[in-house]
Coordinates of C-alpha atoms in Angstrom, one line a residue:
M618 CA 0.0 0.0 0.0
P619 CA 1.5 3.4 -1.0
P620 CA 2.0 6.0 1.8
P621 CA -0.8 8.5 2.2
P622 CA -0.3 11.9 0.6
A623 CA 1.4 14.6 2.6
S624 CA -1.0 17.1 4.2
S625 CA -0.6 20.6 5.5
A626 CA -0.3 19.1 9.0
S627 CA 2.7 17.0 8.2
P628 CA 5.3 19.7 8.8
A629 CA 3.9 20.4 12.3
V630 CA 3.9 16.7 13.1
G631 CA 7.5 16.3 11.9
R632 CA 8.5 19.3 14.0
A633 CA 6.8 17.9 17.1
L634 CA 8.7 14.6 16.6
D635 CA 11.9 16.5 16.0
I636 CA 11.4 18.3 19.4
L637 CA 10.7 15.0 21.2
L638 CA 13.8 13.3 19.7
F639 CA 15.9 16.4 20.5
L640 CA 14.8 16.4 24.2
A641 CA 15.3 12.7 24.4
G642 CA 18.9 13.1 23.5
R643 CA 19.6 15.8 26.1
T644 CA 20.6 15.1 29.7
G645 CA 18.8 18.2 31.0
P646 CA 16.0 20.7 30.2
V647 CA 16.3 23.0 27.2
R648 CA 15.0 26.5 26.7
A649 CA 12.6 27.1 23.8
G650 CA 14.9 29.6 22.1
V651 CA 17.8 27.1 22.1
L652 CA 15.5 24.3 20.9
A653 CA 14.2 26.5 18.0
R654 CA 17.7 27.5 17.0
E655 CA 19.2 24.0 17.1
L656 CA 16.3 22.6 15.1
G657 CA 16.1 25.5 12.6
M658 CA 12.5 26.4 13.2
P659 CA 10.8 29.7 13.9
R660 CA 10.5 30.5 17.6
S661 CA 6.7 31.1 17.2
S662 CA 6.3 27.5 15.8
A663 CA 8.5 26.1 18.6
Y664 CA 6.4 27.8 21.3
H665 CA 3.2 26.7 19.7
I666 CA 4.2 23.0 19.4
L667 CA 5.7 22.9 22.9
A668 CA 2.4 24.2 24.2
V669 CA 0.5 21.4 22.5
L670 CA 3.0 18.8 23.7
A671 CA 2.9 20.1 27.2
E672 CA -0.9 20.0 27.2
R673 CA -0.8 16.3 26.2
G674 CA 1.9 15.5 28.8
F675 CA 4.7 14.8 26.3
V676 CA 6.9 17.6 27.6
T677 CA 7.1 19.4 30.9
Y678 CA 7.8 23.1 31.5
L679 CA 10.1 23.9 34.4
P680 CA 9.3 27.5 35.5
G681 CA 12.4 27.8 37.6
E682 CA 14.7 27.1 34.7
R683 CA 12.3 28.5 32.0
A684 CA 13.1 25.3 30.1
Y685 CA 11.4 22.1 28.8
G686 CA 12.0 18.4 29.4
L687 CA 10.3 15.2 28.4
G688 CA 7.0 14.6 30.1
V689 CA 5.4 11.5 31.6
A690 CA 3.5 10.6 28.4
A691 CA 6.7 10.4 26.4
F692 CA 8.2 8.0 29.0
E693 CA 5.1 5.9 29.0
I694 CA 5.2 5.4 25.2
G695 CA 8.8 4.3 25.5
S696 CA 7.9 1.9 28.2
A697 CA 4.9 0.6 26.3
Y698 CA 7.2 -0.4 23.4
L699 CA 9.6 -2.2 25.6
R700 CA 6.8 -4.0 27.5
H701 CA 6.1 -6.0 24.4
E702 CA 7.7 -9.2 23.4
P703 CA 11.3 -8.0 22.5
L704 CA 12.0 -7.0 26.1
E705 CA 10.4 -10.0 27.6
R706 CA 12.0 -12.4 25.2
L707 CA 15.5 -11.0 25.9
A708 CA 14.8 -10.9 29.7
Q709 CA 13.5 -14.4 30.1
P710 CA 16.9 -16.3 30.2
V711 CA 18.4 -13.5 32.4
V712 CA 15.5 -13.7 34.9
R713 CA 15.5 -17.6 34.9
R714 CA 19.3 -17.8 35.4
L715 CA 19.2 -15.2 38.2
A716 CA 16.3 -17.0 40.0
G717 CA 18.3 -20.2 39.9
R718 CA 21.5 -18.6 41.1
L719 CA 19.8 -16.9 44.1
G720 CA 17.2 -19.5 44.9
Q721 CA 14.7 -16.7 45.1
T722 CA 11.9 -15.3 43.1
V723 CA 12.9 -12.7 40.4
H724 CA 10.7 -10.3 38.6
L725 CA 11.0 -8.0 35.5
G726 CA 9.0 -4.9 36.0
V727 CA 8.3 -1.6 34.3
V728 CA 6.7 1.7 35.4
Y729 CA 3.5 2.8 33.8
G730 CA 2.2 6.1 35.2
A731 CA 2.8 5.8 38.9
E732 CA 2.5 2.0 39.0
T733 CA 4.9 -0.9 38.7
V734 CA 3.7 -3.5 36.3
Y735 CA 5.2 -7.0 36.4
L736 CA 6.0 -8.6 33.1
L737 CA 7.9 -11.7 34.2
K738 CA 8.0 -13.7 37.3
E739 CA 10.5 -16.6 37.8
R740 CA 10.6 -18.9 40.8
P741 CA 13.8 -20.9 41.4
P742 CA 13.7 -24.6 40.3
H743 CA 13.4 -25.7 43.9
A744 CA 11.3 -23.0 45.5
S745 CA 11.9 -22.5 49.2
A746 CA 10.3 -20.4 51.9
A747 CA 11.9 -17.3 50.4
G748 CA 9.5 -17.4 47.5
T749 CA 6.1 -18.0 49.1
A750 CA 3.1 -15.7 49.6
L751 CA 4.1 -13.2 46.9
I752 CA 1.4 -11.0 45.4
T753 CA 3.7 -9.8 42.6
D754 CA 2.5 -11.9 39.8
I755 CA 2.6 -11.2 36.0
G756 CA 0.3 -8.3 35.2
V757 CA -0.1 -7.2 38.8
R758 CA 0.2 -3.4 39.4
L759 CA 1.5 -1.9 42.6
P760 CA 2.4 1.7 43.6
A761 CA 5.8 2.3 42.0
H762 CA 7.1 4.3 45.0
L763 CA 6.7 1.3 47.3
T764 CA 8.3 -1.4 45.1
A765 CA 12.1 -1.9 44.7
S766 CA 11.8 -2.2 40.9
G767 CA 9.6 0.9 40.7
R768 CA 12.0 3.0 42.8
A769 CA 15.0 1.7 40.8
I770 CA 13.3 3.2 37.7
L771 CA 12.0 6.4 39.4
A772 CA 15.5 7.1 40.7
H773 CA 16.8 7.6 37.2
L774 CA 14.0 9.8 35.9
P775 CA 14.3 13.5 35.8
E776 CA 12.9 15.1 38.9
A777 CA 10.3 17.0 36.9
Q778 CA 8.8 13.6 35.7
V779 CA 8.7 12.3 39.3
R780 CA 7.0 15.5 40.4
A781 CA 4.4 15.1 37.6
L782 CA 3.7 11.5 38.7
Y783 CA 3.0 12.6 42.3
P784 CA 1.4 16.1 42.1
R785 CA -0.6 15.7 45.4
P786 CA 0.5 14.4 48.8
G787 CA -2.4 11.9 48.8
D788 CA -0.8 10.2 45.8
L789 CA 1.9 8.6 48.1
I790 CA -0.3 5.9 49.4
T791 CA 0.9 3.1 51.7
R792 CA 0.0 -0.6 52.0
T793 CA 1.5 -1.5 55.3
G794 CA 1.7 1.9 57.0
R795 CA 5.3 2.3 55.9
G796 CA 6.9 4.3 53.1
P797 CA 7.5 7.9 52.0
R798 CA 4.7 10.2 53.0
S799 CA 5.8 13.4 51.1
L800 CA 7.4 14.2 47.8
A801 CA 10.5 15.5 49.5
E802 CA 10.9 12.3 51.4
L803 CA 10.5 10.3 48.2
L804 CA 13.0 12.4 46.3
D805 CA 15.5 11.9 49.1
L806 CA 15.1 8.1 48.9
L807 CA 15.4 8.2 45.1
A808 CA 18.6 10.3 45.3
A809 CA 20.1 7.7 47.7
D810 CA 19.0 4.8 45.4
R811 CA 20.5 6.5 42.4
A812 CA 23.8 7.1 44.2
R813 CA 24.3 3.5 45.3
G814 CA 22.9 2.0 42.1
W815 CA 20.1 -0.1 43.5
S816 CA 16.8 0.2 45.5
E817 CA 15.5 -1.7 48.5
E818 CA 12.2 -2.0 50.2
S819 CA 11.4 -3.9 53.4
E820 CA 7.7 -4.6 54.3
L821 CA 6.4 -1.7 52.2
V822 CA 4.4 -4.0 49.9
S823 CA 3.8 -7.0 52.1
E824 CA 4.5 -7.7 55.8
G825 CA 7.7 -9.8 56.3
L826 CA 9.0 -9.5 52.8
R827 CA 12.1 -7.6 51.5
S828 CA 13.1 -6.8 47.9
L829 CA 16.0 -5.4 46.0
G830 CA 15.8 -3.8 42.5
T831 CA 18.2 -2.6 39.8
A832 CA 17.3 -0.6 36.7
V833 CA 17.8 -1.6 33.1
F834 CA 18.6 1.2 30.6
D835 CA 18.1 2.0 26.9
H836 CA 20.6 3.5 24.5
H837 CA 20.0 7.0 25.8
G838 CA 20.8 5.8 29.4
H839 CA 17.1 6.2 30.4
P840 CA 15.5 3.5 32.7
V841 CA 13.1 1.3 30.8
A842 CA 12.7 -1.7 33.2
A843 CA 14.1 -3.2 36.4
L844 CA 15.0 -6.6 37.7
S845 CA 14.1 -7.3 41.3
T846 CA 14.3 -10.2 43.8
T847 CA 12.1 -10.8 46.8
W848 CA 12.5 -13.0 49.9
R849 CA 11.4 -13.2 53.5
R850 CA 13.0 -10.5 55.6
H851 CA 14.2 -13.0 58.3
Y852 CA 15.3 -15.6 55.8
T853 CA 18.8 -15.0 54.5
P854 CA 20.0 -17.7 52.1
H855 CA 22.7 -15.4 50.8
D856 CA 24.7 -12.4 52.1
P857 CA 22.8 -9.3 50.9
E858 CA 25.9 -8.0 49.3
R859 CA 26.0 -11.1 47.0
V860 CA 22.3 -10.6 46.1
R861 CA 23.1 -7.0 45.1
E862 CA 26.1 -8.1 43.0
E863 CA 24.2 -10.8 41.2
L864 CA 21.2 -8.5 40.6
G865 CA 23.5 -5.8 39.3
R866 CA 25.3 -8.1 36.9
A867 CA 22.0 -9.5 35.6
A868 CA 20.7 -5.9 35.0
A869 CA 23.9 -5.0 33.2
R870 CA 23.5 -8.1 30.9
L871 CA 19.9 -7.2 30.1
T872 CA 20.9 -3.5 29.4
S873 CA 23.5 -4.8 27.0
A874 CA 21.0 -7.2 25.4
V875 CA 18.6 -4.3 24.6
S876 CA 21.6 -2.3 23.2
G877 CA 21.4 0.1 26.1
R878 CA 24.0 1.8 28.3
A879 CA 24.1 2.8 32.0
P880 CA 24.0 6.5 32.7
G881 CA 27.5 8.0 32.4
A882 CA 28.8 5.1 30.3
G883 CA 30.5 5.9 27.1

């Protein structure tokens, strides 16, 4: 079937896509004037397109910097692509091997909106008490700020995107009475997670359970998924440091498999 004929709207659509791709390739927010100059478009057109993209959630305006960055909707589209078969197919052997090495349940999760969605769940060949009574099954959605995999992803998102996900204090719900109660507290937790390279939650999702999570990155160094492992808090089949190392190596293998790179990597 031949492509449809070009219309008068095509240039605007192309410019909107150019803006999104340009912002995706930058590590920080960009002012409209700089964006217009770099893309060779009139400032009036750039402002108009940015306003439409902001209204739809594809870009976010940061008043303090008078600049624009990618919005939540752009991130969700990227995550939606990777939630399909390619990511799951590439992750399956990594998840299976990690579950076998640790003797613990392992998940692959993504963030959609403010929720963690679980795409894969692998129990070890000889499941022990460490893998019982988990509610984290395939397709289950949980508050991202409470899960180790969700926080591992949120930790590497721009702060503006995190703020857009939690615009009201009531958005930070709890399941067990534990967890961050304010955006400032959540941002502090995410900063610590980002600095150490992994996230941890203990009894935030379910009583008596503990999880560790590590992010998986795309070719821009943006988080697209996370691997996590869960076990009973008082059951320690391995030294926690070994669990973190195994999890980190598995996440690095999956990042490589999707042709990604960790932030700061060349």
